[in-house]
PDB file of C-alpha atoms in Angstrom:
ATOM      1  CA  MET A   1     -28.975-217.632  35.081  1.00  0.00           C
ATOM      2  CA  THR A   2     -25.204-216.853  34.700  1.00  0.00           C
ATOM      3  CA  GLN A   3     -23.657-213.525  33.127  1.00  0.00           C
ATOM      4  CA  ALA A   4     -22.403-215.769  30.177  1.00  0.00           C
ATOM      5  CA  ALA A   5     -26.194-217.321  29.574  1.00  0.00           C
ATOM      6  CA  PHE A   6     -27.698-213.960  29.933  1.00  0.00           C
ATOM      7  CA  PHE A   7     -25.477-212.754  27.392  1.00  0.00           C
ATOM      8  CA  VAL A   8     -26.055-215.734  25.227  1.00  0.00           C
ATOM      9  CA  LEU A   9     -29.164-215.577  25.479  1.00  0.00           C
ATOM     10  CA  THR A  10     -29.564-211.790  24.676  1.00  0.00           C
ATOM     11  CA  ALA A  11     -27.053-211.999  21.871  1.00  0.00           C
ATOM     12  CA  LEU A  12     -29.502-214.803  20.147  1.00  0.00           C
ATOM     13  CA  ALA A  13     -32.911-212.638  21.472  1.00  0.00           C
ATOM     14  CA  ASP A  14     -33.094-210.728  17.702  1.00  0.00           C
ATOM     15  CA  GLN A  15     -31.696-213.409  15.385  1.00  0.00           C
ATOM     16  CA  PRO A  16     -29.946-216.848  14.858  1.00  0.00           C
ATOM     17  CA  ARG A  17     -26.055-216.617  15.292  1.00  0.00           C
ATOM     18  CA  HIS A  18     -23.358-218.796  14.676  1.00  0.00           C
ATOM     19  CA  GLY A  19     -20.219-219.747  17.491  1.00  0.00           C
ATOM     20  CA  TYR A  20     -18.386-216.994  16.165  1.00  0.00           C
ATOM     21  CA  GLY A  21     -21.054-214.633  15.875  1.00  0.00           C
ATOM     22  CA  ILE A  22     -22.214-215.007  19.504  1.00  0.00           C
ATOM     23  CA  LEU A  23     -18.791-214.668  20.951  1.00  0.00           C
ATOM     24  CA  ARG A  24     -18.654-211.390  19.115  1.00  0.00           C
ATOM     25  CA  GLU A  25     -22.403-210.427  20.149  1.00  0.00           C
ATOM     26  CA  THR A  26     -21.731-211.203  24.102  1.00  0.00           C
ATOM     27  CA  GLU A  27     -18.296-209.168  24.403  1.00  0.00           C
ATOM     28  CA  GLU A  28     -20.255-206.051  22.096  1.00  0.00           C
ATOM     29  CA  LEU A  29     -23.294-206.280  24.604  1.00  0.00           C
ATOM     30  CA  SER A  30     -21.956-206.443  27.432  1.00  0.00           C
ATOM     31  CA  ASP A  31     -19.480-203.498  26.655  1.00  0.00           C
ATOM     32  CA  GLY A  32     -16.459-205.772  26.740  1.00  0.00           C
ATOM     33  CA  GLU A  33     -17.039-207.612  30.661  1.00  0.00           C
ATOM     34  CA  VAL A  34     -17.727-210.869  29.158  1.00  0.00           C
ATOM     35  CA  ARG A  35     -15.305-212.397  26.780  1.00  0.00           C
ATOM     36  CA  LEU A  36     -16.093-215.663  26.669  1.00  0.00           C
ATOM     37  CA  ARG A  37     -13.561-218.291  25.334  1.00  0.00           C
ATOM     38  CA  VAL A  38     -14.671-221.055  22.528  1.00  0.00           C
ATOM     39  CA  GLY A  39     -14.794-223.824  25.453  1.00  0.00           C
ATOM     40  CA  THR A  40     -16.484-222.148  27.549  1.00  0.00           C
ATOM     41  CA  LEU A  41     -19.041-220.965  25.057  1.00  0.00           C
ATOM     42  CA  TYR A  42     -19.918-223.930  23.886  1.00  0.00           C
ATOM     43  CA  GLY A  43     -20.453-225.489  27.122  1.00  0.00           C
ATOM     44  CA  VAL A  44     -23.228-222.213  27.944  1.00  0.00           C
ATOM     45  CA  LEU A  45     -24.754-223.480  24.445  1.00  0.00           C
ATOM     46  CA  ASP A  46     -25.079-227.237  25.539  1.00  0.00           C
ATOM     47  CA  ARG A  47     -26.445-226.361  28.756  1.00  0.00           C
ATOM     48  CA  LEU A  48     -29.070-223.754  27.374  1.00  0.00           C
ATOM     49  CA  THR A  49     -30.058-226.876  24.525  1.00  0.00           C
ATOM     50  CA  VAL A  50     -30.526-229.186  27.203  1.00  0.00           C
ATOM     51  CA  ASP A  51     -32.529-226.961  29.304  1.00  0.00           C
ATOM     52  CA  GLY A  52     -34.439-226.197  26.294  1.00  0.00           C
ATOM     53  CA  LEU A  53     -34.018-222.094  25.850  1.00  0.00           C
ATOM     54  CA  ILE A  54     -31.952-222.440  22.867  1.00  0.00           C
ATOM     55  CA  ALA A  55     -31.898-224.882  19.804  1.00  0.00           C
ATOM     56  CA  LEU A  56     -30.031-225.413  16.576  1.00  0.00           C
ATOM     57  CA  ASP A  57     -31.561-223.378  13.824  1.00  0.00           C
ATOM     58  CA  ARG A  58     -29.577-225.026  10.890  1.00  0.00           C
ATOM     59  CA  GLU A  59     -26.047-225.861   9.714  1.00  0.00           C
ATOM     60  CA  GLU A  60     -24.536-225.012   6.652  1.00  0.00           C
ATOM     61  CA  VAL A  61     -20.818-225.285   5.262  1.00  0.00           C
ATOM     62  CA  ARG A  62     -18.797-221.869   5.070  1.00  0.00           C
ATOM     63  CA  GLN A  63     -15.024-222.297   3.606  1.00  0.00           C
ATOM     64  CA  GLY A  64     -15.079-226.258   4.299  1.00  0.00           C
ATOM     65  CA  ARG A  65     -15.864-225.415   7.830  1.00  0.00           C
ATOM     66  CA  LEU A  66     -19.135-226.334   9.358  1.00  0.00           C
ATOM     67  CA  ARG A  67     -21.143-223.996  10.982  1.00  0.00           C
ATOM     68  CA  ARG A  68     -23.972-224.741  13.796  1.00  0.00           C
ATOM     69  CA  TYR A  69     -26.285-221.774  14.014  1.00  0.00           C
ATOM     70  CA  TYR A  70     -28.391-221.543  17.207  1.00  0.00           C
ATOM     71  CA  ARG A  71     -31.815-219.472  17.806  1.00  0.00           C
ATOM     72  CA  VAL A  72     -33.629-218.436  21.108  1.00  0.00           C
ATOM     73  CA  THR A  73     -36.802-220.796  21.877  1.00  0.00           C
ATOM     74  CA  ASP A  74     -40.197-219.182  23.579  1.00  0.00           C
ATOM     75  CA  GLU A  75     -38.822-220.548  26.866  1.00  0.00           C
ATOM     76  CA  GLY A  76     -35.373-218.470  26.012  1.00  0.00           C
ATOM     77  CA  VAL A  77     -36.946-215.663  25.848  1.00  0.00           C
ATOM     78  CA  ASP A  78     -39.450-216.263  28.625  1.00  0.00           C
ATOM     79  CA  ALA A  79     -36.336-216.285  30.689  1.00  0.00           C
ATOM     80  CA  LEU A  80     -34.269-214.013  29.753  1.00  0.00           C
ATOM     81  CA  VAL A  81     -37.230-211.769  30.209  1.00  0.00           C
ATOM     82  CA  ALA A  82     -37.753-212.896  33.666  1.00  0.00           C
ATOM     83  CA  GLU A  83     -33.825-212.380  34.180  1.00  0.00           C
ATOM     84  CA  ALA A  84     -33.964-209.173  32.500  1.00  0.00           C
ATOM     85  CA  ASP A  85     -37.078-207.941  35.067  1.00  0.00           C
ATOM     86  CA  ARG A  86     -34.966-209.623  37.902  1.00  0.00           C
ATOM     87  CA  MET A  87     -31.999-207.689  37.182  1.00  0.00           C
ATOM     88  CA  ALA A  88     -34.058-204.432  36.775  1.00  0.00           C
ATOM     89  CA  ALA A  89     -35.677-204.874  40.305  1.00  0.00           C
ATOM     90  CA  GLY A  90     -32.439-205.205  41.771  1.00  0.00           C
ATOM     91  CA  ALA A  91     -30.732-202.460  40.377  1.00  0.00           C
ATOM     92  CA  GLY A  92     -33.894-199.928  41.393  1.00  0.00           C
ATOM     93  CA  ALA A  93     -33.525-201.525  44.808  1.00  0.00           C
ATOM     94  CA  ALA A  94     -30.048-200.706  45.292  1.00  0.00           C
ATOM     95  CA  ARG A  95     -30.296-197.186  43.563  1.00  0.00           C
ATOM     96  CA  ARG A  96     -33.129-196.763  46.509  1.00  0.00           C
ATOM     97  CA  ARG A  97     -31.163-197.720  48.874  1.00  0.00           C
ATOM     98  CA  ILE A  98     -28.243-195.550  47.863  1.00  0.00           C
ATOM     99  CA  ALA A  99     -30.573-192.456  47.490  1.00  0.00           C
ATOM    100  CA  GLU A 100     -31.894-193.479  51.043  1.00  0.00           C
ATOM    101  CA  GLY A 101     -28.190-193.367  52.798  1.00  0.00           C
ATOM    102  CA  ARG A 102     -27.382-190.372  50.992  1.00  0.00           C
ATOM    103  CA  ARG A 103     -30.811-188.862  52.759  1.00  0.00           C
ATOM    104  CA  ALA A 104     -29.967-190.042  56.612  1.00  0.00           C
ATOM    105  CA  PRO A 105     -29.096-187.611  59.217  1.00  0.00           C
ATOM    106  CA  GLY A 106     -25.116-188.107  59.708  1.00  0.00           C
ATOM    107  CA  THR A 107     -24.219-189.906  56.139  1.00  0.00           C
ATOM    108  CA  VAL A 108     -21.031-188.081  54.749  1.00  0.00           C
ATOM    109  CA  THR A 109     -22.583-187.855  51.120  1.00  0.00           C
ATOM    110  CA  SER A 110     -19.421-185.554  49.612  1.00  0.00           C
ATOM    111  CA  PRO A 111     -16.315-183.533  51.276  1.00  0.00           C
ATOM    112  CA  ALA A 112     -17.072-180.422  52.704  1.00  0.00           C
ATOM    113  CA  PRO A 113     -15.963-178.041  49.705  1.00  0.00           C
ATOM    114  CA  GLY A 114     -12.673-175.835  50.729  1.00  0.00           C
ATOM    115  CA  PRO A 115     -10.328-176.112  53.432  1.00  0.00           C
ATOM    116  CA  GLY A 116     -11.568-177.192  56.898  1.00  0.00           C
ATOM    117  CA  LEU A 117     -10.864-175.463  60.202  1.00  0.00           C
ATOM    118  CA  ALA A 118      -7.982-177.727  61.206  1.00  0.00           C
ATOM    119  CA  GLY A 119      -6.546-177.022  57.779  1.00  0.00           C
ATOM    120  CA  GLY A 120      -7.622-173.591  57.120  1.00  0.00           C
ATOM    121  CA  LEU A 121      -5.362-170.953  56.100  1.00  0.00           C
ATOM    122  CA  ALA A 122      -3.556-169.030  58.347  1.00  0.00           C
TER     123      ALA A 122
END
């Protein structure tokens, strides 16, 4: 699952949203890391719809413009949970490996405090 698809599904996990609402939510949820362009968003929405992970919830006209609201399907929730679990497991593995590396003999964990032998005060 792409990062964009992950955040679009996450944006729709709590309620249906229209395109602009999804754009805002993905940016907020990702702390600004994911900034989808409109064309990219609709490509992701099309792909998620074809895959059965989201569905059209409703259409309404606001200020003369058609808004399409999308909602996550049960399959979409399952896919989002599976991806979140996969990401959490990967993050856990990385943290364990980092911790093991810091404890490994001969591993430098941080610079030595104060001046060293070659650069000491005379």
